[in-house]
XYZ file of C-alpha atoms in Angstrom:
758
model
C -44.052 21.710 49.837
C -46.020 22.146 53.059
C -48.750 24.786 53.038
C -48.308 25.619 56.701
C -47.105 29.041 57.753
C -43.924 29.471 59.749
C -43.087 32.021 62.408
C -41.536 35.178 60.996
C -37.879 35.298 61.898
C -38.092 38.953 62.981
C -41.423 38.880 64.800
C -40.388 38.281 68.416
C -37.782 41.030 68.595
C -40.235 43.527 67.133
C -43.243 42.393 69.160
C -41.289 42.444 72.430
C -39.635 45.780 71.754
C -36.178 44.214 71.627
C -35.398 45.113 68.010
C -32.744 47.795 67.717
C -33.371 50.522 65.175
C -30.607 52.898 64.131
C -31.919 55.707 66.317
C -31.695 53.354 69.327
C -27.933 52.966 68.960
C -25.598 54.877 71.253
C -21.848 55.423 70.960
C -19.479 57.122 73.354
C -18.531 60.693 72.522
C -21.136 60.861 69.743
C -21.824 64.083 67.843
C -25.103 65.151 66.259
C -25.768 66.655 62.846
C -28.269 69.094 61.405
C -28.651 70.078 57.756
C -28.952 73.655 56.549
C -31.263 73.531 53.539
C -31.857 75.952 50.728
C -35.370 77.460 51.051
C -35.459 78.441 47.374
C -36.339 76.156 44.446
C -33.436 77.395 42.315
C -30.518 79.422 43.598
C -26.778 79.871 43.406
C -24.893 79.735 46.695
C -22.831 82.939 46.874
C -21.452 82.555 50.370
C -21.938 80.708 53.656
C -21.285 82.570 56.917
C -20.494 80.147 59.746
C -19.387 82.611 62.426
C -22.575 82.870 64.483
C -23.109 79.140 64.337
C -19.557 78.360 65.471
C -19.953 80.780 68.367
C -22.820 78.719 69.817
C -21.808 76.541 72.722
C -21.596 72.916 71.657
C -21.187 73.531 67.935
C -18.038 71.724 66.778
C -18.010 72.407 63.033
C -19.991 73.675 60.065
C -19.224 71.643 56.954
C -19.868 72.563 53.323
C -19.243 70.983 49.921
C -15.639 72.213 50.001
C -14.993 69.791 52.872
C -15.963 66.737 50.803
C -12.776 64.827 49.843
C -14.422 62.906 46.999
C -17.467 63.466 44.816
C -20.370 65.553 46.122
C -22.520 63.571 43.646
C -22.580 61.855 40.293
C -23.724 64.029 37.357
C -27.345 65.183 37.685
C -27.747 63.416 41.022
C -28.623 65.055 44.336
C -25.456 66.313 46.030
C -24.423 65.377 49.541
C -23.985 69.123 50.013
C -24.570 71.665 47.244
C -21.282 72.797 45.613
C -22.834 75.783 43.836
C -26.411 75.444 42.514
C -29.368 74.407 44.681
C -32.058 72.948 42.436
C -34.999 72.516 44.791
C -36.240 73.854 48.096
C -34.688 71.233 50.346
C -31.208 70.835 48.902
C -28.629 70.588 51.692
C -26.023 73.360 51.599
C -24.284 72.976 54.970
C -23.947 70.509 57.821
C -23.724 71.552 61.455
C -21.865 69.201 63.806
C -22.526 69.601 67.513
C -22.326 67.988 70.933
C -26.117 67.717 71.229
C -29.180 67.719 68.962
C -30.213 71.048 70.529
C -26.889 72.716 69.772
C -26.951 71.304 66.230
C -30.419 72.787 65.638
C -29.409 76.174 67.054
C -26.274 76.123 64.954
C -28.204 75.337 61.771
C -30.565 78.220 62.443
C -27.570 80.546 62.934
C -25.838 79.712 59.624
C -26.310 82.539 57.127
C -26.331 81.660 53.428
C -26.283 84.260 50.677
C -28.107 83.198 47.516
C -28.524 84.497 44.011
C -32.072 83.531 43.046
C -32.375 81.820 39.674
C -35.389 81.433 37.445
C -37.216 78.199 38.199
C -39.601 75.882 36.367
C -42.231 73.740 38.073
C -44.457 72.316 35.346
C -42.936 69.507 33.258
C -44.735 70.619 30.106
C -43.401 74.147 30.572
C -39.939 72.718 31.205
C -39.940 71.171 27.722
C -40.618 74.461 25.958
C -37.902 76.408 24.196
C -36.518 79.065 26.479
C -37.588 77.351 29.708
C -35.200 77.697 32.663
C -32.662 74.885 32.567
C -32.284 72.655 35.604
C -29.349 70.665 34.180
C -27.289 70.996 31.015
C -28.715 71.995 27.640
C -32.270 70.714 28.099
C -34.616 69.463 30.778
C -35.079 65.916 29.491
C -34.214 63.458 32.266
C -35.115 60.243 30.421
C -37.128 58.953 27.474
C -38.558 55.577 26.531
C -40.757 54.328 23.720
C -42.624 51.218 22.630
C -43.586 50.907 18.963
C -45.407 47.920 17.484
C -47.323 47.686 14.216
C -48.982 50.710 12.592
C -51.195 52.738 14.927
C -52.705 54.833 12.126
C -53.797 51.706 10.304
C -55.123 50.359 13.581
C -57.215 53.466 14.176
C -58.680 53.145 10.667
C -59.846 49.619 11.539
C -61.584 50.847 14.688
C -65.327 51.401 15.035
C -64.771 53.635 18.052
C -61.868 55.896 18.970
C -61.604 57.281 22.477
C -59.164 59.929 23.692
C -58.642 60.660 27.359
C -56.213 62.444 29.674
C -55.236 61.236 33.137
C -53.138 62.841 35.846
C -51.530 61.144 38.816
C -50.031 62.951 41.745
C -46.921 63.132 43.894
C -47.054 61.021 47.076
C -44.829 60.359 50.074
C -43.430 56.960 51.100
C -44.272 57.636 54.762
C -42.405 54.813 56.498
C -42.937 54.991 60.241
C -39.157 55.372 60.744
C -37.702 58.528 59.149
C -34.238 58.577 57.607
C -31.315 58.133 60.009
C -27.629 57.230 59.877
C -24.689 56.879 62.245
C -21.058 56.810 61.136
C -18.212 55.630 63.347
C -14.584 56.218 62.338
C -12.342 53.189 62.776
C -8.671 52.454 62.195
C -9.656 50.466 59.078
C -12.079 53.045 57.656
C -15.663 54.014 58.483
C -18.546 51.922 59.783
C -22.010 53.164 58.887
C -25.247 52.111 60.607
C -28.165 52.863 58.366
C -31.622 51.502 57.437
C -31.686 51.045 53.669
C -33.116 48.778 50.992
C -29.835 48.990 49.051
C -26.883 48.399 51.402
C -24.188 47.937 48.771
C -25.376 50.934 46.750
C -25.291 53.103 49.878
C -21.779 51.817 50.605
C -20.761 52.836 47.076
C -22.166 56.360 47.517
C -20.308 56.791 50.813
C -17.075 55.522 49.267
C -17.397 57.972 46.352
C -18.096 60.844 48.752
C -15.140 60.028 50.955
C -12.740 59.090 48.124
C -12.152 55.771 49.868
C -12.165 52.181 48.586
C -15.504 50.460 49.078
C -13.732 47.781 51.110
C -12.940 50.399 53.774
C -16.603 51.364 54.146
C -18.527 48.924 56.309
C -22.318 49.225 56.325
C -24.282 47.526 59.073
C -28.039 47.433 58.791
C -30.043 47.590 62.033
C -33.774 46.844 62.085
C -35.599 48.861 59.409
C -38.838 50.701 60.150
C -40.339 50.482 56.670
C -39.286 51.611 53.207
C -41.890 51.332 50.392
C -39.113 52.229 47.950
C -37.507 54.966 50.037
C -34.199 54.762 51.944
C -32.178 54.137 48.826
C -30.461 57.262 47.498
C -31.865 59.190 50.470
C -30.024 56.775 52.756
C -26.861 57.240 50.716
C -27.030 61.002 51.209
C -27.519 60.713 54.977
C -24.865 58.058 55.365
C -22.384 60.175 53.407
C -23.090 63.244 55.533
C -22.559 61.232 58.698
C -19.381 59.654 57.288
C -17.993 63.049 56.290
C -18.524 64.474 59.771
C -17.148 61.346 61.451
C -13.995 61.359 59.341
C -13.278 65.053 59.900
C -13.992 65.040 63.642
C -12.705 61.575 64.486
C -15.870 60.892 66.495
C -19.108 58.936 65.930
C -21.718 61.135 64.253
C -25.468 60.718 64.097
C -28.031 62.319 61.794
C -31.754 61.693 62.146
C -34.507 63.550 60.322
C -37.663 64.913 61.824
C -40.800 64.039 59.880
C -40.814 67.547 58.402
C -37.208 67.224 57.206
C -37.961 63.818 55.727
C -40.942 65.050 53.749
C -39.183 68.194 52.519
C -35.975 66.518 51.325
C -36.708 62.879 50.504
C -37.792 61.497 47.140
C -41.438 60.892 46.068
C -43.500 58.960 43.518
C -43.353 60.440 40.007
C -46.437 62.496 39.058
C -47.599 61.716 35.495
C -49.604 63.473 32.826
C -50.912 60.838 30.415
C -52.757 61.119 27.110
C -54.342 57.975 25.708
C -55.908 57.425 22.314
C -57.393 53.986 21.717
C -59.265 52.273 18.916
C -61.685 49.382 19.347
C -64.074 47.358 17.206
C -67.754 46.882 18.029
C -67.026 43.313 19.101
C -64.742 44.688 21.811
C -61.391 43.906 20.195
C -58.732 46.588 20.630
C -57.069 47.700 17.403
C -54.590 50.419 18.376
C -53.323 52.468 21.280
C -51.287 55.651 21.325
C -49.889 56.792 24.663
C -48.005 59.943 25.587
C -46.594 60.254 29.101
C -44.872 63.224 30.687
C -43.426 62.580 34.128
C -41.930 64.989 36.639
C -38.453 63.842 37.671
C -38.030 66.788 39.975
C -34.612 68.304 40.484
C -32.441 65.212 39.995
C -32.255 62.010 37.961
C -32.191 59.240 40.589
C -34.143 56.146 39.352
C -36.144 58.109 36.752
C -34.773 56.356 33.613
C -35.749 52.967 35.025
C -39.175 54.090 36.223
C -40.150 55.615 32.879
C -38.867 52.540 31.029
C -41.183 50.261 33.015
C -44.093 52.637 32.529
C -43.703 52.626 28.759
C -43.560 48.823 28.669
C -46.686 48.381 30.819
C -48.658 51.385 29.524
C -51.154 49.297 27.508
C -51.966 47.031 30.451
C -52.210 43.219 30.326
C -53.984 43.302 26.968
C -53.426 42.334 23.361
C -53.068 45.535 21.356
C -51.952 44.863 17.763
C -50.699 48.386 17.117
C -48.963 50.446 19.789
C -47.083 53.707 19.924
C -46.003 54.828 23.395
C -43.745 57.782 24.057
C -42.751 58.432 27.645
C -40.556 61.253 28.823
C -39.518 62.442 32.257
C -38.495 66.032 32.759
C -36.324 67.924 35.211
C -38.118 70.618 37.211
C -37.303 72.541 40.377
C -39.619 70.346 42.402
C -38.662 67.765 45.015
C -36.940 64.762 43.419
C -38.942 61.755 42.225
C -37.554 58.248 42.591
C -38.534 54.662 43.298
C -41.741 53.998 45.196
C -43.735 50.797 45.591
C -44.876 49.926 42.089
C -42.017 51.745 40.355
C -43.901 53.212 37.385
C -46.653 50.577 37.283
C -49.419 52.232 39.377
C -49.562 55.350 37.196
C -50.084 53.537 33.890
C -52.276 50.836 35.449
C -54.521 53.645 36.667
C -54.872 55.169 33.207
C -55.184 51.967 31.192
C -57.745 50.409 33.550
C -59.980 53.488 33.625
C -59.758 53.433 29.842
C -60.793 49.774 29.622
C -63.836 50.446 31.784
C -64.969 53.414 29.739
C -64.524 51.537 26.463
C -66.630 48.679 27.812
C -69.315 51.134 28.910
C -69.473 52.841 25.504
C -69.710 49.495 23.716
C -72.325 48.126 26.125
C -70.055 45.238 27.125
C -69.644 44.066 30.702
C -66.277 45.398 32.009
C -65.127 41.961 33.130
C -66.074 40.367 29.823
C -64.308 43.183 27.962
C -61.089 42.336 29.795
C -61.481 38.666 28.952
C -61.884 39.546 25.277
C -58.635 41.520 25.200
C -56.562 39.969 27.979
C -53.186 38.406 27.367
C -53.109 34.632 27.073
C -50.367 32.101 26.493
C -48.623 32.840 23.171
C -50.165 36.330 22.915
C -47.866 39.110 21.729
C -47.365 41.866 24.297
C -46.957 45.538 23.439
C -43.206 44.920 23.177
C -43.694 41.982 20.790
C -42.816 39.416 23.446
C -44.459 36.001 23.176
C -46.103 35.675 26.567
C -46.006 32.428 28.532
C -47.529 31.278 31.816
C -50.196 33.986 31.614
C -52.693 33.683 34.459
C -54.929 36.712 33.884
C -57.981 34.564 33.106
C -57.441 32.505 36.249
C -57.294 35.710 38.289
C -60.506 36.965 36.675
C -62.206 33.621 37.351
C -61.356 33.857 41.054
C -62.415 37.491 41.186
C -65.739 36.824 39.509
C -66.415 34.004 41.918
C -65.407 35.860 45.095
C -67.168 39.160 44.408
C -70.163 37.465 42.692
C -69.673 39.986 39.930
C -72.798 39.566 37.792
C -75.314 39.243 40.617
C -73.784 42.085 42.626
C -73.723 44.366 39.576
C -77.390 43.577 39.011
C -78.250 44.319 42.653
C -76.467 47.669 42.583
C -78.178 48.593 39.354
C -81.509 48.383 41.179
C -80.432 50.554 44.129
C -82.335 53.688 45.053
C -80.160 56.627 44.032
C -82.497 59.361 45.266
C -80.811 59.503 48.680
C -77.402 60.848 49.649
C -75.649 57.450 49.757
C -74.911 55.506 46.574
C -72.872 52.382 45.951
C -70.732 51.214 43.074
C -68.649 48.254 41.962
C -65.491 48.456 39.892
C -62.609 46.262 38.832
C -59.107 46.534 37.454
C -56.378 44.191 36.240
C -52.610 44.351 36.333
C -49.481 42.675 35.108
C -45.916 43.407 36.011
C -42.510 42.191 34.961
C -40.442 40.743 37.785
C -37.047 42.187 38.611
C -35.067 44.645 36.457
C -35.675 43.051 33.070
C -33.919 43.365 29.734
C -34.903 46.974 29.060
C -32.041 48.389 31.048
C -32.980 48.852 34.701
C -29.453 47.926 35.772
C -27.375 44.822 36.412
C -29.450 42.176 38.128
C -27.798 39.554 40.311
C -27.731 38.198 43.825
C -25.328 36.257 45.960
C -26.185 34.292 49.109
C -24.258 31.977 51.423
C -25.063 29.212 53.908
C -22.772 27.929 56.622
C -23.814 24.725 58.363
C -22.400 24.617 61.877
C -21.077 21.448 63.580
C -24.377 20.941 65.425
C -26.453 21.214 62.250
C -27.665 24.762 62.850
C -27.280 27.062 59.861
C -26.225 30.676 59.410
C -27.703 32.363 56.350
C -25.848 35.310 54.817
C -27.627 37.623 52.390
C -27.890 41.349 51.712
C -31.675 41.192 51.431
C -33.139 44.096 53.387
C -35.956 43.105 55.721
C -38.164 46.170 55.286
C -41.230 44.494 56.768
C -42.146 42.328 53.776
C -41.068 39.036 55.334
C -38.094 38.618 53.017
C -35.856 36.944 55.579
C -38.624 34.498 56.414
C -38.920 33.689 52.711
C -35.208 32.861 52.554
C -35.523 30.606 55.600
C -38.491 28.832 54.013
C -36.580 28.133 50.809
C -33.611 26.661 52.696
C -35.934 24.667 54.962
C -37.717 23.114 51.995
C -34.573 22.285 50.019
C -32.806 20.671 52.990
C -35.870 19.125 54.617
C -35.180 20.712 57.994
C -37.062 22.815 60.524
C -36.927 26.587 59.962
C -35.811 26.965 63.578
C -32.385 25.549 62.602
C -31.686 28.620 60.466
C -30.347 31.929 61.760
C -30.390 34.922 59.399
C -27.273 37.016 59.847
C -27.748 40.785 60.058
C -26.778 42.624 56.886
C -23.140 43.636 57.226
C -21.281 44.402 54.011
C -18.064 43.013 55.513
C -19.605 39.534 55.682
C -22.668 39.095 53.476
C -22.419 38.772 49.687
C -23.929 41.465 47.468
C -27.535 40.448 46.829
C -28.461 43.636 44.995
C -31.159 46.011 46.252
C -34.456 44.867 47.753
C -36.567 46.550 45.063
C -38.432 45.867 41.803
C -40.239 42.693 42.966
C -36.864 40.939 42.840
C -36.450 39.736 46.430
C -38.160 36.365 46.057
C -37.341 35.992 42.372
C -33.621 36.827 42.393
C -32.367 36.605 45.979
C -34.629 33.616 46.640
C -33.006 31.803 43.730
C -29.530 32.623 45.013
C -30.280 31.073 48.399
C -31.900 28.091 46.659
C -28.642 27.463 44.804
C -26.686 27.779 48.056
C -28.999 25.255 49.728
C -28.714 22.869 46.791
C -24.926 23.027 47.018
C -25.112 22.080 50.707
C -27.573 19.334 49.851
C -25.242 17.862 47.233
C -22.293 17.898 49.654
C -24.327 16.339 52.461
C -25.754 13.710 50.107
C -22.246 12.636 49.160
C -21.191 12.218 52.811
C -24.473 10.518 53.761
C -24.247 8.118 50.815
C -20.830 7.015 51.983
C -22.157 6.473 55.516
C -25.253 4.562 54.359
C -23.738 2.616 51.480
C -26.038 4.027 48.789
C -25.733 6.364 45.841
C -26.210 10.133 46.547
C -29.041 10.397 44.026
C -31.055 7.800 45.960
C -31.296 9.980 49.051
C -34.179 12.158 50.195
C -33.891 15.099 52.617
C -37.024 15.316 54.744
C -38.179 15.679 58.350
C -34.681 16.438 59.645
C -33.280 13.231 58.170
C -31.487 12.009 55.090
C -32.713 8.592 54.006
C -33.253 6.099 51.214
C -37.031 5.738 50.525
C -36.555 2.143 49.357
C -34.888 1.044 52.582
C -36.054 2.769 55.821
C -33.084 1.344 57.712
C -30.738 3.490 55.655
C -31.349 6.777 57.428
C -29.247 9.366 59.231
C -30.014 12.659 60.921
C -29.145 15.998 59.353
C -27.183 16.950 62.492
C -25.099 13.761 62.293
C -24.084 14.477 58.706
C -23.206 18.060 59.620
C -20.809 16.756 62.251
C -19.433 14.164 59.808
C -18.621 16.888 57.280
C -16.348 18.551 59.808
C -14.793 15.236 60.893
C -14.003 14.393 57.257
C -12.816 17.931 56.422
C -15.671 18.370 53.933
C -16.882 21.893 53.246
C -20.189 22.658 55.019
C -20.681 25.850 53.045
C -23.058 26.576 50.202
C -22.825 29.556 47.885
C -25.379 30.716 45.363
C -25.149 33.375 42.672
C -28.137 33.903 40.396
C -29.085 36.308 37.650
C -32.350 36.284 35.676
C -32.334 35.365 31.999
C -31.795 38.428 29.813
C -33.660 38.550 26.509
C -33.106 40.624 23.402
C -34.153 44.275 23.556
C -34.375 46.927 20.815
C -34.153 50.218 22.690
C -35.055 52.361 19.687
C -38.380 50.618 19.123
C -39.018 49.297 22.615
C -39.399 45.783 21.278
C -38.196 42.495 22.674
C -38.334 40.297 25.748
C -38.837 42.984 28.361
C -38.942 40.604 31.346
C -38.317 36.908 31.747
C -41.248 36.498 34.141
C -44.520 38.328 34.807
C -47.082 38.368 37.576
C -50.825 38.973 37.138
C -53.684 40.138 39.278
C -57.292 41.312 39.273
C -59.065 43.459 41.862
C -62.590 44.590 42.604
C -63.791 47.371 44.890
C -67.234 48.090 46.249
C -67.603 51.669 47.414
C -70.154 53.655 49.334
C -70.279 57.313 48.377
C -71.844 60.219 50.265
C -73.155 62.644 47.643
C -73.462 65.478 50.173
C -69.901 65.204 51.481
C -67.966 63.639 48.604
C -66.653 61.010 51.011
C -65.851 57.593 49.585
C -65.680 54.479 51.753
C -64.182 51.320 50.252
C -66.516 48.853 51.942
C -65.119 45.745 50.314
C -61.986 45.057 48.309
C -61.159 41.723 46.692
C -57.561 41.356 45.543
C -56.598 38.300 43.481
C -52.909 37.709 42.777
C -50.935 34.914 41.165
C -48.004 34.275 43.490
C -46.653 31.199 41.707
C -46.340 29.177 44.885
C -47.230 30.714 48.231
C -44.212 30.033 50.440
C -46.294 31.247 53.385
C -49.989 31.927 52.799
C -50.458 34.098 55.863
C -47.525 36.277 54.788
C -49.024 36.513 51.294
C -52.374 37.623 52.673
C -50.651 40.207 54.823
C -48.727 41.578 51.856
C -51.918 41.851 49.823
C -53.802 43.610 52.634
C -50.932 46.054 53.127
C -50.764 46.849 49.427
C -54.518 47.426 49.262
C -54.350 49.786 52.253
C -51.558 51.747 50.585
C -53.513 51.830 47.322
C -56.576 53.217 49.089
C -54.465 56.113 50.335
C -53.085 56.683 46.824
C -56.581 56.664 45.346
C -58.526 58.773 47.825
C -56.514 60.983 50.146
C -52.728 61.129 49.931
C -51.429 64.200 48.093
C -48.083 65.900 48.575
C -48.860 69.546 47.859
C -46.012 71.487 46.241
C -46.502 75.148 45.318
C -43.846 77.012 43.369
C -41.405 74.259 44.279
C -42.043 74.408 48.026
C -43.565 71.418 49.845
C -46.588 72.565 51.844
C -47.812 69.320 53.423
C -44.838 68.728 55.698
C -46.383 66.492 58.358
C -49.125 63.919 58.813
C -51.586 66.498 60.133
C -51.878 67.761 56.548
C -50.581 64.853 54.497
C -53.437 62.431 55.022
C -52.772 58.710 55.336
C -55.453 56.042 55.675
C -56.011 54.803 59.220
C -57.743 51.690 60.507
C -61.010 53.642 60.348
C -60.628 53.994 56.580
C -59.979 50.294 55.948
C -62.933 47.937 55.823
C -63.165 44.401 54.428
C -60.164 43.242 52.418
C -60.345 39.774 50.886
C -57.018 38.417 49.603
C -57.329 35.588 47.081
C -54.301 33.520 46.122
C -53.752 31.994 42.684
C -50.907 29.492 42.459
C -49.466 28.844 39.016
C -45.840 27.851 39.686
C -43.196 30.012 38.075
C -40.699 28.512 35.659
C -37.952 30.616 37.229
C -38.841 31.479 40.822
C -37.506 29.502 43.797
C -39.835 26.540 44.464
C -42.171 28.068 41.870
C -42.723 31.312 43.820
C -43.246 34.754 42.269
C -42.779 38.254 43.670
C -45.655 40.131 45.276
C -44.530 43.308 47.069
C -45.187 45.847 44.309
C -47.989 44.235 42.258
C -50.393 44.278 45.213
C -50.971 48.038 45.037
C -50.813 48.620 41.274
C -54.483 47.956 40.454
C -56.052 49.285 43.665
C -56.629 52.899 42.636
C -58.232 52.117 39.241
C -60.567 49.544 40.792
C -61.740 52.163 43.307
C -62.096 54.904 40.691
C -64.066 52.578 38.438
C -66.360 51.821 41.379
C -66.814 55.550 41.991
C -67.772 55.976 38.335
C -70.268 53.123 38.675
C -71.843 54.856 41.667
C -71.840 58.385 40.248
C -72.469 57.770 36.574
C -69.569 60.116 35.805
C -65.805 59.791 36.012
C -62.953 61.295 37.988
C -59.878 61.241 35.754
C -57.266 62.728 38.090
C -55.842 61.407 41.345
C -56.498 61.701 44.191
C -60.285 61.276 44.195
C -60.487 63.238 47.441
C -63.529 64.871 49.034
C -63.372 67.978 46.864
C -62.867 66.135 43.563
C -65.678 63.645 44.213
C -68.050 66.325 45.545
C -67.557 68.404 42.400
C -68.417 65.414 40.234
C -71.366 64.485 42.450
C -72.819 67.987 42.201
C -72.331 68.032 38.447
C -74.005 64.627 38.128
C -76.878 65.740 40.375
C -77.335 68.862 38.279
C -77.600 66.817 35.117
C -80.140 64.519 36.778
C -82.248 67.497 37.838
C -82.123 68.986 34.346
C -83.120 65.666 32.846
């Protein structure tokens, strides 16, 4: 396969300002919606007074849960509109429909809701106690998962050193540049919804359930998407359902678009975790046992929590050989904003804890941190924490590249000699990661993808897939796969917009499954076209189909250059001979055995690996940390486009820097306080310095053309690498995220005080 990059299929429209986002769309006679939200973290809706709102000029209707013809929600999921109990400060209780955005806002402010305040719970540990206020049902347990291998007590007895530590990660916002938005248009056949989402068929299902309509009567069209990072899944379903409800009842197109404040208050976040680790290790550096207890905050509703906590429990020990493991992970309902999928999906939290732990163990044993990871790292035929025999493990290759690029030993030695009497100190840290691709065998849902190709008479190709282009270059990946299989120029291929009336269900664009699952579906579709074209070409050329090669826009016999025909000619011949020019692919990953009670088995059919290093500069007087250099090494199987890969890595590192140092969604007594980007701090270009992406290519046994997924792994090990570098600079550790100015300054002052006393 050629190593050259190809032009992104979506780049020109975006660069020239021609791309149409949902908020750009206009429809005649369109109405506008505004949500009335509960300001209390836990309350019963006693009554809703619409009179003043309906008296405002331009207000057409005020809708409540009683207007929903179908289901307001599935059990323990966030309702489209609250039927009775609001479970967090942000739950939608009414929907104002108006002729203008201004009238809708005035109407929402005029709606009067009477509440009975209910006792609330905000801390997940408190929520587990007997007598705690109940958010749902008989207890507050949202989901549980465990991994049990060997005998941890025996493992601890073998250990020469036992270390116990606690780590806390925080709640963060997805922060796509485009907030949530949806438009619904009533039609004779049903309802057409325009909505940016990473899960078009799931959103269609939610709308159908809300409206009590067959899914076939709900058409979802996906305009250009302004970012996701795991958001715009269930959130998009809620918005789309609200718009569909209003459109159906009024008979007019209806639009709902959130302000940034509305988005932050209502939308889902990354799960905050409290993690307790106990680990045993021998003097030679070999791990003997690990016990992990995780408590996650699901917030008010279930959403993707069971799947997130399952992945966390599987990956909690990191990419290391641990003979004896006992991991218990539980997520708990609280009256906080709901937690759901976010880039990494349960991996960043446990990677943070396990990698800080590895560094501290190495320090206490006097072993170089990189060497310590080599001693314990997974290798081919190692047993993972779930008892899976690991294959195609590339952790050592990633560490080799990292060591070479960062010049680990010499740079560590240089920094050890630095003058630490001034206000600026430097440090170097590393972290490793591994991650199962796609949903896996542990129960993250059905995993499949369909994709279709239609070759036109002139040899151009239309590609149909439900992959959501959220900025990751997924559509370009699909084009590259088809181009390589058929030996044609990428410019021949047009990617159809996602429209559920025409494209096959490819599943959601989540869980590092785009390349792995959807890429394989389009590969199968391309191979079907190839087989059909080879049959027609063989007849034309007088050879056997298996003798033919597809390359450079031609189909030919390598042994006889005269036997050659253009791809376009064969496309035309297919039509002339009434041969099907279509290709269809349906692919699902291999599913291994899984013991849910013990958390043992083949958790994922394929894994990706990576290793990162950060060099930081720390101001002891201000607590400010600058990541001056970050090296990110990732095994991508086969880079379908190296420039795209480098861009993905750089984006993931930037996001990880925000997670490590500054981003923090502040929630007090269930109320979100950081409701805009003036208070919720995101990294800017001034915070990002040198990022060095390094590509390792060890072809996958399953991925299309040997490729592996990359979107989520690239941020998983960023925060621990930075925090380990901070510890190297300070000589003391920050255990809780984020390591913001205040947290680092406190540690710096404490470290300085110890130095003075010494």
